[in-house]
Short mmCIF file of C-alpha atoms in Angstrom, two decimals:
data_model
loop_
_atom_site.label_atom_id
_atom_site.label_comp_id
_atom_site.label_asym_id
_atom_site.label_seq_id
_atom_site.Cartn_x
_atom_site.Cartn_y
_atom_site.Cartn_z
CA UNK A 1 -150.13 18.51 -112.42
CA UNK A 2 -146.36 19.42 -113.02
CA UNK A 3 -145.58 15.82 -111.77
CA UNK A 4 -148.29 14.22 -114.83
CA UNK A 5 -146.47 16.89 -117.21
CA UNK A 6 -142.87 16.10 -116.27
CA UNK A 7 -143.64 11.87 -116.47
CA UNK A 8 -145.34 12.53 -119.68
CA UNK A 9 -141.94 14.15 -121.36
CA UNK A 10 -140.15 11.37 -119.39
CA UNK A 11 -142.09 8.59 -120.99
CA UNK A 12 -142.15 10.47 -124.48
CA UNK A 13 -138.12 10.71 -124.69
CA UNK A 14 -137.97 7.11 -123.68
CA UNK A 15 -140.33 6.04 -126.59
CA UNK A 16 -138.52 8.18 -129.03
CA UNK A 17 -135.21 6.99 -127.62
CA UNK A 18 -135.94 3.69 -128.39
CA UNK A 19 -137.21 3.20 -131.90
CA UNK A 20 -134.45 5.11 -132.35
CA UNK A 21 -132.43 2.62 -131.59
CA UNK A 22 -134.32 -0.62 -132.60
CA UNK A 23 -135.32 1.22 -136.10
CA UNK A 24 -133.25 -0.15 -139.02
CA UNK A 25 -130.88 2.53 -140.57
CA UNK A 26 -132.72 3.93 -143.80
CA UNK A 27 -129.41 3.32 -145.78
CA UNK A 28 -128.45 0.37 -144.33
CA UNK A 29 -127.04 -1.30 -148.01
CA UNK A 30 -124.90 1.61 -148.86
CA UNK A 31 -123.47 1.47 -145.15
CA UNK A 32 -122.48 -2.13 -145.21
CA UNK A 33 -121.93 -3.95 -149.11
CA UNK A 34 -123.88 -6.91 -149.34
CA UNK A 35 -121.56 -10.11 -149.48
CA UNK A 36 -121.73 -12.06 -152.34
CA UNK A 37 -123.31 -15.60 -151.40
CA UNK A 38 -122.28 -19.01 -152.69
CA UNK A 39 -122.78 -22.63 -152.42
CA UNK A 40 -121.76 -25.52 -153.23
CA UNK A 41 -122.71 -28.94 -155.16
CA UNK A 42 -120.48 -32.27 -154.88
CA UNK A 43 -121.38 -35.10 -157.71
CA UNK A 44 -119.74 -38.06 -156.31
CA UNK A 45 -120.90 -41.99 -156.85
CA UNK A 46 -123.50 -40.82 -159.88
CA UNK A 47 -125.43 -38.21 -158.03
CA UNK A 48 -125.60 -34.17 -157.30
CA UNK A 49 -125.42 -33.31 -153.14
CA UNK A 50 -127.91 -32.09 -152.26
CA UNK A 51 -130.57 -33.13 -154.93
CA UNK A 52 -132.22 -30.08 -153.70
CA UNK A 53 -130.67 -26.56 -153.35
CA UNK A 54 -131.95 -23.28 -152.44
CA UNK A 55 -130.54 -20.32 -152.91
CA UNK A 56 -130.87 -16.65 -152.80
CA UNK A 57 -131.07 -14.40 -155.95
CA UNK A 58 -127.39 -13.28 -157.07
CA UNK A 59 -125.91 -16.79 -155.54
CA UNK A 60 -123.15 -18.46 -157.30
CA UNK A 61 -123.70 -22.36 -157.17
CA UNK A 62 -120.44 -24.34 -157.98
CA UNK A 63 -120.66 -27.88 -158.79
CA UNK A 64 -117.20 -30.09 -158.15
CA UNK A 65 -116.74 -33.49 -159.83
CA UNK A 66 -115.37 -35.94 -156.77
CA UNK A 67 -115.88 -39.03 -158.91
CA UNK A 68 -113.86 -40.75 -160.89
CA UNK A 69 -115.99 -40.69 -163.86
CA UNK A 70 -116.73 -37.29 -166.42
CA UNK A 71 -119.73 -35.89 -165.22
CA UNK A 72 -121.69 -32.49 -166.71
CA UNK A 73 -124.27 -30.28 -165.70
CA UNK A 74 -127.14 -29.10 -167.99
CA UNK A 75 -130.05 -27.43 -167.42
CA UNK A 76 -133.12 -29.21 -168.02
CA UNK A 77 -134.88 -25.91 -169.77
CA UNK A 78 -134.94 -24.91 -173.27
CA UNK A 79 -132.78 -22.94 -174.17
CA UNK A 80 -130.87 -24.02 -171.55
CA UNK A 81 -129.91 -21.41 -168.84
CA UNK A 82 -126.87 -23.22 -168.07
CA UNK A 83 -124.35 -26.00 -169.27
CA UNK A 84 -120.82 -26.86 -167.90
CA UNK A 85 -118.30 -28.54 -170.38
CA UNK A 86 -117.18 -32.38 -169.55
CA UNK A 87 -115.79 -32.23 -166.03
CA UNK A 88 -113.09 -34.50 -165.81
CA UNK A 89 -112.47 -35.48 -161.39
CA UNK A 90 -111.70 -32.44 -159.17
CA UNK A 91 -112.74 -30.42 -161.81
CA UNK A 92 -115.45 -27.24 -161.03
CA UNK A 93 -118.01 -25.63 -162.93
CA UNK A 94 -119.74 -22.00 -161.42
CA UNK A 95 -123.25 -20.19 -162.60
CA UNK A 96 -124.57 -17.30 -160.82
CA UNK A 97 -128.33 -17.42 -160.50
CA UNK A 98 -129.52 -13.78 -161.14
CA UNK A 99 -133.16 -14.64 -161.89
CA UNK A 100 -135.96 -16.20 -158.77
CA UNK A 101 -137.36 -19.76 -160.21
CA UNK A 102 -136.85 -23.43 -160.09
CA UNK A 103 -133.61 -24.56 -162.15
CA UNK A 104 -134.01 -28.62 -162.61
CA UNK A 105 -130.94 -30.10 -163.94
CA UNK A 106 -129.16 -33.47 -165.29
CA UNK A 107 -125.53 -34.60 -166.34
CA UNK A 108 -126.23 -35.34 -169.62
CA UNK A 109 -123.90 -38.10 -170.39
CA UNK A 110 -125.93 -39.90 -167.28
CA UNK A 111 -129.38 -38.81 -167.81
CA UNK A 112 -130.69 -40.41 -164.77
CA UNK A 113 -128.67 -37.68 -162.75
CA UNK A 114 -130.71 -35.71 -161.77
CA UNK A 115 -131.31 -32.48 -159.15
CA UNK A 116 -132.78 -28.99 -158.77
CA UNK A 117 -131.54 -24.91 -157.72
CA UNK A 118 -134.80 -23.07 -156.37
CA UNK A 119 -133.96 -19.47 -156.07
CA UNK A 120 -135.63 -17.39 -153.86
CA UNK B 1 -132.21 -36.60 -172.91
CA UNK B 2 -133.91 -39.87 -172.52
CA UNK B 3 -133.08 -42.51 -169.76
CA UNK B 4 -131.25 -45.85 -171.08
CA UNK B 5 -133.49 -49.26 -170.93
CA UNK B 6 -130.60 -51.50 -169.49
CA UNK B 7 -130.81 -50.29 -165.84
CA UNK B 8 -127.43 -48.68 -166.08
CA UNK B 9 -126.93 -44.70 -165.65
CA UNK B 10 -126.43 -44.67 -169.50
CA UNK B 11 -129.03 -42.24 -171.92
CA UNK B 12 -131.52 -44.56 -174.28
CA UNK B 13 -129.16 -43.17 -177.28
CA UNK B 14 -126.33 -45.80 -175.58
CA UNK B 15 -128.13 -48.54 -174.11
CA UNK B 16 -129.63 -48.45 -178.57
CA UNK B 17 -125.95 -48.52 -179.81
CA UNK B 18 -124.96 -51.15 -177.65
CA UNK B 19 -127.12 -53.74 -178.57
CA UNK B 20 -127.16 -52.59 -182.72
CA UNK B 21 -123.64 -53.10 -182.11
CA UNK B 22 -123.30 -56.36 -180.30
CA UNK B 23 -126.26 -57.69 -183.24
CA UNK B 24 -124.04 -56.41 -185.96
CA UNK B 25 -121.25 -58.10 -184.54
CA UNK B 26 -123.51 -61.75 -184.84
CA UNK B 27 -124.20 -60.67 -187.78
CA UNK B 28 -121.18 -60.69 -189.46
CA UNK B 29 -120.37 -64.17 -188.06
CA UNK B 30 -123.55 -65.44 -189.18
CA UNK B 31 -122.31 -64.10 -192.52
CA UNK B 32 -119.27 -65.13 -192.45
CA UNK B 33 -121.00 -68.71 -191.66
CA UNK B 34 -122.88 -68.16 -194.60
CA UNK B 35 -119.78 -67.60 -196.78
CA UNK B 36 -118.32 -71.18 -195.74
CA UNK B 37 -121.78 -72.93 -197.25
CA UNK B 38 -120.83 -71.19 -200.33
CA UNK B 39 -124.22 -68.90 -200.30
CA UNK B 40 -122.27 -66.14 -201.25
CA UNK B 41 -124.92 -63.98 -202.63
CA UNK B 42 -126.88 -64.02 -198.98
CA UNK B 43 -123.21 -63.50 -197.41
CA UNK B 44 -122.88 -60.27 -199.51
CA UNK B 45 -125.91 -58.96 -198.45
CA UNK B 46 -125.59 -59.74 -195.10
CA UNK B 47 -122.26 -57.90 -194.74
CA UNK B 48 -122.67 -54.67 -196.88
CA UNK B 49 -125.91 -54.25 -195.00
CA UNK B 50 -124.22 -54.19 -191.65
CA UNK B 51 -121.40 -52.07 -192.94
CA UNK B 52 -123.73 -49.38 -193.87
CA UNK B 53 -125.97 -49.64 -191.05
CA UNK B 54 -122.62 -49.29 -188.88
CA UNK B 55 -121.34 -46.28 -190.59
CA UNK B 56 -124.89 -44.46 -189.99
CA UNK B 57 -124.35 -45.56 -186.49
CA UNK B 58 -121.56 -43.96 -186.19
CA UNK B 59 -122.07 -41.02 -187.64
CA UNK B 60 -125.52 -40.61 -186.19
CA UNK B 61 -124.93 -41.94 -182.15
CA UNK B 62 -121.09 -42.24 -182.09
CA UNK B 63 -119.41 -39.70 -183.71
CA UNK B 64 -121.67 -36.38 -181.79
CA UNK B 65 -121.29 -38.17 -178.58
CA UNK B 66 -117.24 -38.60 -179.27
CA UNK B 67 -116.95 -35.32 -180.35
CA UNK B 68 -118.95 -33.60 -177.40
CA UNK B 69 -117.43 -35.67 -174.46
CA UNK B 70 -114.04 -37.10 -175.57
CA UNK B 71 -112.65 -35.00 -178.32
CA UNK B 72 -112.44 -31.64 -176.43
CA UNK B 73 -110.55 -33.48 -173.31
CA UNK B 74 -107.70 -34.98 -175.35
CA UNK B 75 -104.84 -35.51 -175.53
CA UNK B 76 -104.39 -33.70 -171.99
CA UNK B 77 -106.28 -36.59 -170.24
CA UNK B 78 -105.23 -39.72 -172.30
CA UNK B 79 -104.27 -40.97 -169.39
CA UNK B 80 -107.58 -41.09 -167.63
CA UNK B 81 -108.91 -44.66 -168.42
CA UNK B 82 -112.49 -43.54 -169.62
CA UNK B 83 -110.97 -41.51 -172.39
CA UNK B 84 -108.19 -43.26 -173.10
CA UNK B 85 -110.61 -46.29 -174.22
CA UNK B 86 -113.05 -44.25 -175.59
CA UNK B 87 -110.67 -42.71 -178.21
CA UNK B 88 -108.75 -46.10 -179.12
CA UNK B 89 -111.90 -47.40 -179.83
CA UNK B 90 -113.03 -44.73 -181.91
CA UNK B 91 -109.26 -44.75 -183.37
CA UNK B 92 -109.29 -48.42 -184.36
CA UNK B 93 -113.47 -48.09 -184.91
CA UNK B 94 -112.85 -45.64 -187.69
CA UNK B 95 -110.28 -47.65 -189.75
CA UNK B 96 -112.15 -51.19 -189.79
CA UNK B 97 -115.36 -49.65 -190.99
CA UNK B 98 -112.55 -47.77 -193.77
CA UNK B 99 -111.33 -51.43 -194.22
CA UNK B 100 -115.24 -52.20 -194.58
CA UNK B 101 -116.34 -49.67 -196.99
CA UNK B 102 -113.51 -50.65 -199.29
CA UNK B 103 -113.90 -54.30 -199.31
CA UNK B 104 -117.34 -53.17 -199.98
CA UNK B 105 -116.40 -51.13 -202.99
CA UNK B 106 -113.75 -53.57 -204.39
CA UNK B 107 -116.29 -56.89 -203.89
CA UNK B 108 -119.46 -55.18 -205.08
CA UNK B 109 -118.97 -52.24 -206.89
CA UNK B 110 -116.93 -51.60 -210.07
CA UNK B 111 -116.10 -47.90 -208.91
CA UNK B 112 -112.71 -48.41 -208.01
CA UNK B 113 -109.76 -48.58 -210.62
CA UNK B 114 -108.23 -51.79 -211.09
CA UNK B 115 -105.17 -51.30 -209.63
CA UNK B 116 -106.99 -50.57 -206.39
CA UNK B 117 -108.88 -53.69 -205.89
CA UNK B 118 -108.30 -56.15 -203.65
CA UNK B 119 -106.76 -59.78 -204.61
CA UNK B 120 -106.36 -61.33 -201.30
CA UNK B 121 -110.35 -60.86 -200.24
CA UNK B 122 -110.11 -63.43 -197.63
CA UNK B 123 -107.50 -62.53 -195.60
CA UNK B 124 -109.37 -58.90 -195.77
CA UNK B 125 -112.29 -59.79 -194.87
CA UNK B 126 -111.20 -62.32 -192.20
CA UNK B 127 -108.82 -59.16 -190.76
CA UNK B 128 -111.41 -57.30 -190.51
CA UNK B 129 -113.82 -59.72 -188.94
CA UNK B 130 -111.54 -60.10 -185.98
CA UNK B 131 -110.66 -55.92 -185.57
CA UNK B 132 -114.54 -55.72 -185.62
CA UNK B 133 -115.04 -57.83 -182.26
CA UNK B 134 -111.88 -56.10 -181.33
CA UNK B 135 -113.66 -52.58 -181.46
CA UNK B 136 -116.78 -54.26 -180.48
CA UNK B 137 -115.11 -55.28 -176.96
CA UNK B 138 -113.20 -51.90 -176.32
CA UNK B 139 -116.92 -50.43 -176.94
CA UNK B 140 -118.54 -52.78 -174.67
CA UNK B 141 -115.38 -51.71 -172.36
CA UNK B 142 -115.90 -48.16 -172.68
CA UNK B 143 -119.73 -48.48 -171.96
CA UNK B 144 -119.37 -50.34 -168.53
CA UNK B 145 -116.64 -47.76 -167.69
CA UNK B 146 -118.78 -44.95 -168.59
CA UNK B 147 -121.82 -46.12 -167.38
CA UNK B 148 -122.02 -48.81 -165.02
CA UNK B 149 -121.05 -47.38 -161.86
CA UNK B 150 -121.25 -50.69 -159.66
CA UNK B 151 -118.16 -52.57 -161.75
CA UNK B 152 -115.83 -50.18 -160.53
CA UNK B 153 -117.25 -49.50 -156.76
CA UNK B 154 -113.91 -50.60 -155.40
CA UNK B 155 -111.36 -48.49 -157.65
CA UNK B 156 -113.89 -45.95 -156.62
CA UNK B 157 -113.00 -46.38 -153.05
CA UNK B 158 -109.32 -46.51 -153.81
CA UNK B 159 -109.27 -43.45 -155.81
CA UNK B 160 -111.12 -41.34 -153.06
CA UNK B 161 -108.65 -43.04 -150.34
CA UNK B 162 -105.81 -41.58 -152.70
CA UNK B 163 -107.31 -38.06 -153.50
#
């Protein structure tokens, strides 16, 4: 009986012991600051890489021109949610995407440009 | 925006311009054809219509598009080929539809004082004939830089080797 009593404590401590350990800390976001994510877009030879981008919530997507021709980047929405000035080659354009949805978008001096930001 | 017609990357408001403008530019040698079989009346028509038709082209199409893509990049990159063509065309655009408008005014209007009406109409009007297919080119040459990827596929390649 003492044997049953002491195995039962035994097997309890090791239970408690280790969701202890495999538990995720309750605080965990105040512990460790979340990085801020990013990614990136390349429009080179008349198109956006990738067409298709996902993202997280709070992402910052930059777009770089690498072709030798002005490009811009408009969302396809109205009002728009984003639009970059005429980027001249090598030049960059940023947005942070604060809001979950599907952001389609175009360079609108070449219309047929076209690609998407889903954010998750 | 709308997708051009022509089956470059250029928007429908482009692919329009381009052939109102290369028409206009027929035009005015079929008037100017017109004007050496003496039908002068059907020459003056011909003419002042296309004038005004180019000036709401222009101010309509050309001069948002200029003013949106061009205007806020210069002069800091002149030297990029795109804009560099883009503006002289506009540049020398602007003063042959002014040269135009006044030979316009001075051959069929009497708003204009004397003293500021043309004598020598022919050598006006044949000036200006020849700066319009002048423009007309640089346009066509700014559209096939701006829009037609495949003409330039090898600078392409020899800009990207350099970069």
């Amino acid at each position: 009986m003492r044997r049953s009593v002491s195995f039962a404590v035994f097997l309890a401590v090791v239970v408690l012991g280790a969701s202890a350990l495999t538990a995720p800390p309750r605080n965990a976001a105040a512990v460790a600051p979340q990085k801020a994510e990013s990614a990136e877009v390349k429009i080179d030879n008349f198109s956006f890489g990738p067409s298709t981008l996902t993202v997280a919530v709070g992402t910052t997507v930059t777009w770089t021109n690498r072709d030798d021709i002005p490009h811009t980047v408009a969302s396809s929405d109205d009002p728009k949610a984003f639009k970059s000035k005429v980027l001249d080659t090598d030049e960059k354009f940023s947005f942070t995407f604060t809001k979950a949805g599907t952001y389609p978008y175009f360079c609108s001096i070449h219309p047929k440009m076209t690609a998407k930001v889903v954010v998750e | 925006m709308s997708e051009g017609f022509l089956g470059t990357a250029a928007p429908l408001a482009a692919d329009v311009v381009l052939l109102l403008e290369i028409g206009m530019g027929v035009g005015l040698l079929i008037g100017a054809w017109l004007a050496r079989r003496k039908r002068f009346r059907q020459h003056a028509w011909c003419q002042s219509a296309i004038v005004l038709l180019n000036l709401a082209v222009i101010l309509v199409a050309m001069t948002p598009s200029f003013r949106s893509q061009v205007l806020p990049r210069i002069p800091a990159k002149l030297g990029r080929p795109y804009f560099a063509l883009a503006t002289v065309h506009a540049g020398l655009g602007t003063i042959t539809e002014l040269a135009g408008l006044y030979i316009l005014l001075c051959a069929g209007t009497r708003l204009l004082p004397e003293k500021l009406r043309l004598t020598q109409y022919k050598a006006w009007m044949r000036g200006v004939l020849v700066f319009w297919w002048l423009v007309l080119l640089l346009g066509f040459a700014t559209y096939v830089r701006w829009y037609v990827p495949s003409w330039f596929a090898n600078q392409r390649g020899f800009d990207s080797g350099r970069r």
